[in-house]
XYZ file of C-alpha atoms in Angstrom:
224
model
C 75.233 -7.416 37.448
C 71.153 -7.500 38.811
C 71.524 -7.975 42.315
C 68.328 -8.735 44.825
C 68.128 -7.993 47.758
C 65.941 -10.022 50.609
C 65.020 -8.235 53.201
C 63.047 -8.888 56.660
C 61.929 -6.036 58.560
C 61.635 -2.562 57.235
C 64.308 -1.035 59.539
C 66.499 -3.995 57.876
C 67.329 -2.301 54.686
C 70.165 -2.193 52.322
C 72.032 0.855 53.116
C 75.418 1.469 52.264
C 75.329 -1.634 50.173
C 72.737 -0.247 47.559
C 75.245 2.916 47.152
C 77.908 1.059 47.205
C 76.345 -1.157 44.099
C 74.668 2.243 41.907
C 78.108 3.900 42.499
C 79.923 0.273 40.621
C 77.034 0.568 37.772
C 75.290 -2.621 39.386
C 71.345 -2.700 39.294
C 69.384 -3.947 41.898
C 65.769 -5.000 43.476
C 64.677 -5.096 46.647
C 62.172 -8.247 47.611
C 59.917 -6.787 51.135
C 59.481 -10.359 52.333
C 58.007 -8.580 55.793
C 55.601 -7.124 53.033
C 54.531 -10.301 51.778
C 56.358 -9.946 48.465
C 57.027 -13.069 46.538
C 60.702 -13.815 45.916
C 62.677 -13.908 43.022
C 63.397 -17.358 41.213
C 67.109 -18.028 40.601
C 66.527 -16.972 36.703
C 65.458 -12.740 38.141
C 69.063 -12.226 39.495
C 72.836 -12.537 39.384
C 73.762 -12.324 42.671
C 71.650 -12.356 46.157
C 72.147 -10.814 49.189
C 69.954 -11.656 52.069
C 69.629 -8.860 54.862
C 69.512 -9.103 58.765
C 65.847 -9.253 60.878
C 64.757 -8.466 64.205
C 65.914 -10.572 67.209
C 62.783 -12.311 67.267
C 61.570 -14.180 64.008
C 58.456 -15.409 63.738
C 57.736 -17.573 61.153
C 56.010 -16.327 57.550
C 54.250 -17.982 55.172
C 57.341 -16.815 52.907
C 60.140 -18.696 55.118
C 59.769 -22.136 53.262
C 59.799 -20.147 49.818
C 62.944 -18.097 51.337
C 64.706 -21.534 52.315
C 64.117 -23.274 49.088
C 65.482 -19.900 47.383
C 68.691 -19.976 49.439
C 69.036 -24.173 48.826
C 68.440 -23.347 44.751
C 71.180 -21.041 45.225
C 73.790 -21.938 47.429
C 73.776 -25.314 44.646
C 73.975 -23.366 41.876
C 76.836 -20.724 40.747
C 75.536 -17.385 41.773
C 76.993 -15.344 44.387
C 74.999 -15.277 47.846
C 75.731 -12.810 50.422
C 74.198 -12.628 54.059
C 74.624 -10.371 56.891
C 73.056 -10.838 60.259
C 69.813 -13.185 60.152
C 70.922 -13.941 56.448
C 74.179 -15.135 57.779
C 72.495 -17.414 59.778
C 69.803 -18.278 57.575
C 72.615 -19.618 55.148
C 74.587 -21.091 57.937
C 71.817 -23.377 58.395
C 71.037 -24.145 55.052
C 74.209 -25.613 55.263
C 73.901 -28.124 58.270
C 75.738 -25.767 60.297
C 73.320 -25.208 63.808
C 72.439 -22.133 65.130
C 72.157 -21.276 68.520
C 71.831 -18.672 71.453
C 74.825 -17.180 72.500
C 76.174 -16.512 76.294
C 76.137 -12.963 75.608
C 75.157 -10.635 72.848
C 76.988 -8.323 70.767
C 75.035 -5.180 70.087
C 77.203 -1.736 69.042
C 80.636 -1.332 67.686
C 82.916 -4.537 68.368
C 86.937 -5.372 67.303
C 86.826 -8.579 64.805
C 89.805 -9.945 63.908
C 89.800 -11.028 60.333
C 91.366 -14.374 59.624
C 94.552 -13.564 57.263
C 94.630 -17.209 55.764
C 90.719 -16.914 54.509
C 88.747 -15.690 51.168
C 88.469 -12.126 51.946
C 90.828 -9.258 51.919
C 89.658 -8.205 55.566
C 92.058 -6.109 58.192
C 93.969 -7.844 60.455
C 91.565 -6.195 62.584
C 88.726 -3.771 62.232
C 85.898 -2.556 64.271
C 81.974 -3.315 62.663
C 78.831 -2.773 63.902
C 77.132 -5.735 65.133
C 73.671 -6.644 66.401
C 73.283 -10.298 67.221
C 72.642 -12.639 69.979
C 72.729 -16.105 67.940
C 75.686 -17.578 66.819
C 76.429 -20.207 64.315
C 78.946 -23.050 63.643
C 81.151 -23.628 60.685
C 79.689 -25.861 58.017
C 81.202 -28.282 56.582
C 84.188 -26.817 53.629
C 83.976 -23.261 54.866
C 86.626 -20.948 56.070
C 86.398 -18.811 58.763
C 86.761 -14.898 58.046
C 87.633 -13.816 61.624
C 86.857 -13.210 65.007
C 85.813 -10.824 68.416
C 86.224 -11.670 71.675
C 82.189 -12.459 71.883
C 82.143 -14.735 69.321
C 84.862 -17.209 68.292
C 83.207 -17.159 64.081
C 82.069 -13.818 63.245
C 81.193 -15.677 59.692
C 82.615 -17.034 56.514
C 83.495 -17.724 53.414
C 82.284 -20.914 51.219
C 83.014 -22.455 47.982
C 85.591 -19.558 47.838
C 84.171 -16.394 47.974
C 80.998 -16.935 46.020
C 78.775 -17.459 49.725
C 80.070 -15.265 52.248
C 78.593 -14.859 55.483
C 78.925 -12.265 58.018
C 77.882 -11.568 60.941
C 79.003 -7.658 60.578
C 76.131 -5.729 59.594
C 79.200 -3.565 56.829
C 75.759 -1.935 55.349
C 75.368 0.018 58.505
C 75.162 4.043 58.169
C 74.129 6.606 60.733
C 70.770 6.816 59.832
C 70.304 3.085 59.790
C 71.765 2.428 63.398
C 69.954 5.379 64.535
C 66.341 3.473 63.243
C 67.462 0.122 64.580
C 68.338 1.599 68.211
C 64.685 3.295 67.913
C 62.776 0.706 66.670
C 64.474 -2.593 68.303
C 65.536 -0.519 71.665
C 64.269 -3.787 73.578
C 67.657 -5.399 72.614
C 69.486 -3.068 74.512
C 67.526 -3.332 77.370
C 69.689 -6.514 79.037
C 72.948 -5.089 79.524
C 76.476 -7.066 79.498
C 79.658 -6.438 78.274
C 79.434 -6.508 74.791
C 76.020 -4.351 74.571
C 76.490 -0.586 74.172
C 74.599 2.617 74.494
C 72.825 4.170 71.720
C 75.057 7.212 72.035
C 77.887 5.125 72.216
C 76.921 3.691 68.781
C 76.385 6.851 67.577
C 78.850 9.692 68.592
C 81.514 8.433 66.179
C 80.711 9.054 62.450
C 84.459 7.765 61.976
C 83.380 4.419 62.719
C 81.143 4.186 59.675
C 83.510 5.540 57.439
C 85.941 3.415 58.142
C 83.558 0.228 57.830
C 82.667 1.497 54.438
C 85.976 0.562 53.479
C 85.167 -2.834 54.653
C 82.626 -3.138 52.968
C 84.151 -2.040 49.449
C 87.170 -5.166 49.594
C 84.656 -7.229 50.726
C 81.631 -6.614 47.800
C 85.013 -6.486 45.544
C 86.219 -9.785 46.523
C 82.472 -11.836 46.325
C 81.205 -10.124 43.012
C 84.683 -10.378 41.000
C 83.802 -14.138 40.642
């Protein structure tokens, strides 16, 4: 399968998840929208995957061409994937609203994946997470779990073909380690879901065992 990839910020980048589709023998593109790249039409791709942004978005003169791109798509029969912003991005091209939450979760966080949804998740697992929105269920989707922050950490719709997350799964080392540097205001506020850099970074473990995540979960959207 061509995947492409649209991403927000530079620091926002595919990760793990562009290993994770060479190593399967999927191909893949990467659309800079922060560049000012045009993106793809529906007929340049198989599946789309739509990558987190910075805690403040300011609106581009790509956002309406990004919107009508994730519309096109969620109506037709392609696989769409987002994690972070892109969650939210397709939460609300649902009708679902999205909305500040009382706290934000920034660092390594226990979800508890929802045994009766589309996904093979855990019963519980830890991800990394970097948010401070949150986002209702739309209308015919299902639920794939929850942390003690946030009562819908994302979710699944039309079965698996949209899934979105709130987990940032693509996370490595090197990625949180640019994020903390370059988006360090975010940490600033403290509360009890918002941890140290060092605390996000002194166990490699962690991303290891997200990685695993990450490969049920890419199995489970792209065997439709």
């Amino acid at each position: 399968m061509h995947i492409y990839f649209l991403q927000h910020a530079s620091h926002f980048g595919p990760a793990r998840l562009a290993d994770w589709l060479t190593s399967m023998g999927h191909s893949f593109n990467v659309c800079r929208l922060y560049a000012d790249e045009v993106p793809p039409r529906p007929g340049d791709f198989d599946a789309l995957i739509v990558l987190g942004g910075p805690e403040q978005i300011v609106a581009h003169g790509w956002t309406k061409r990004e919107q009508h791109l994730l519309e096109r798509t969620l109506k037709s029969s392609k696989p769409i994937m987002g994690l972070g912003y892109g969650a939210e991005l397709i939460a609300e091209a649902l009708g679902a609203i999205v909305s500040l939450n009382t706290h934000g979760e920034f660092g390594w966080h226990a979800v508890r994946g929802n045994e009766d949804g589309d996904l093979d998740l855990p019963e519980r697992f830890d991800a990394f997470l970097w948010h401070r929105r949150i986002f209702g269920l739309p209308e015919g989707a299902i639920s794939v779990g929850a942390s003690e922050a946030s009562p819908l950490q994302g979710f699944t719709w039309d079965g698996a073909r949209v899934v979105a997350m709130h987990c940032h799964l693509e996370a490595t080392h090197d990625w949180v380690k640019t994020l903390v540097e370059k988006e360090a205001g975010s940490l600033a506020a403290s509360g009890p879901w918002v941890q140290s850099s060092d605390e996000m970074l002194d166990d490699s473990r962690r991303f290891a065992q997200q990685a695993a995540v990450l490969d049920r979960v890419m199995i489970d959207w792209l065997r439709l």
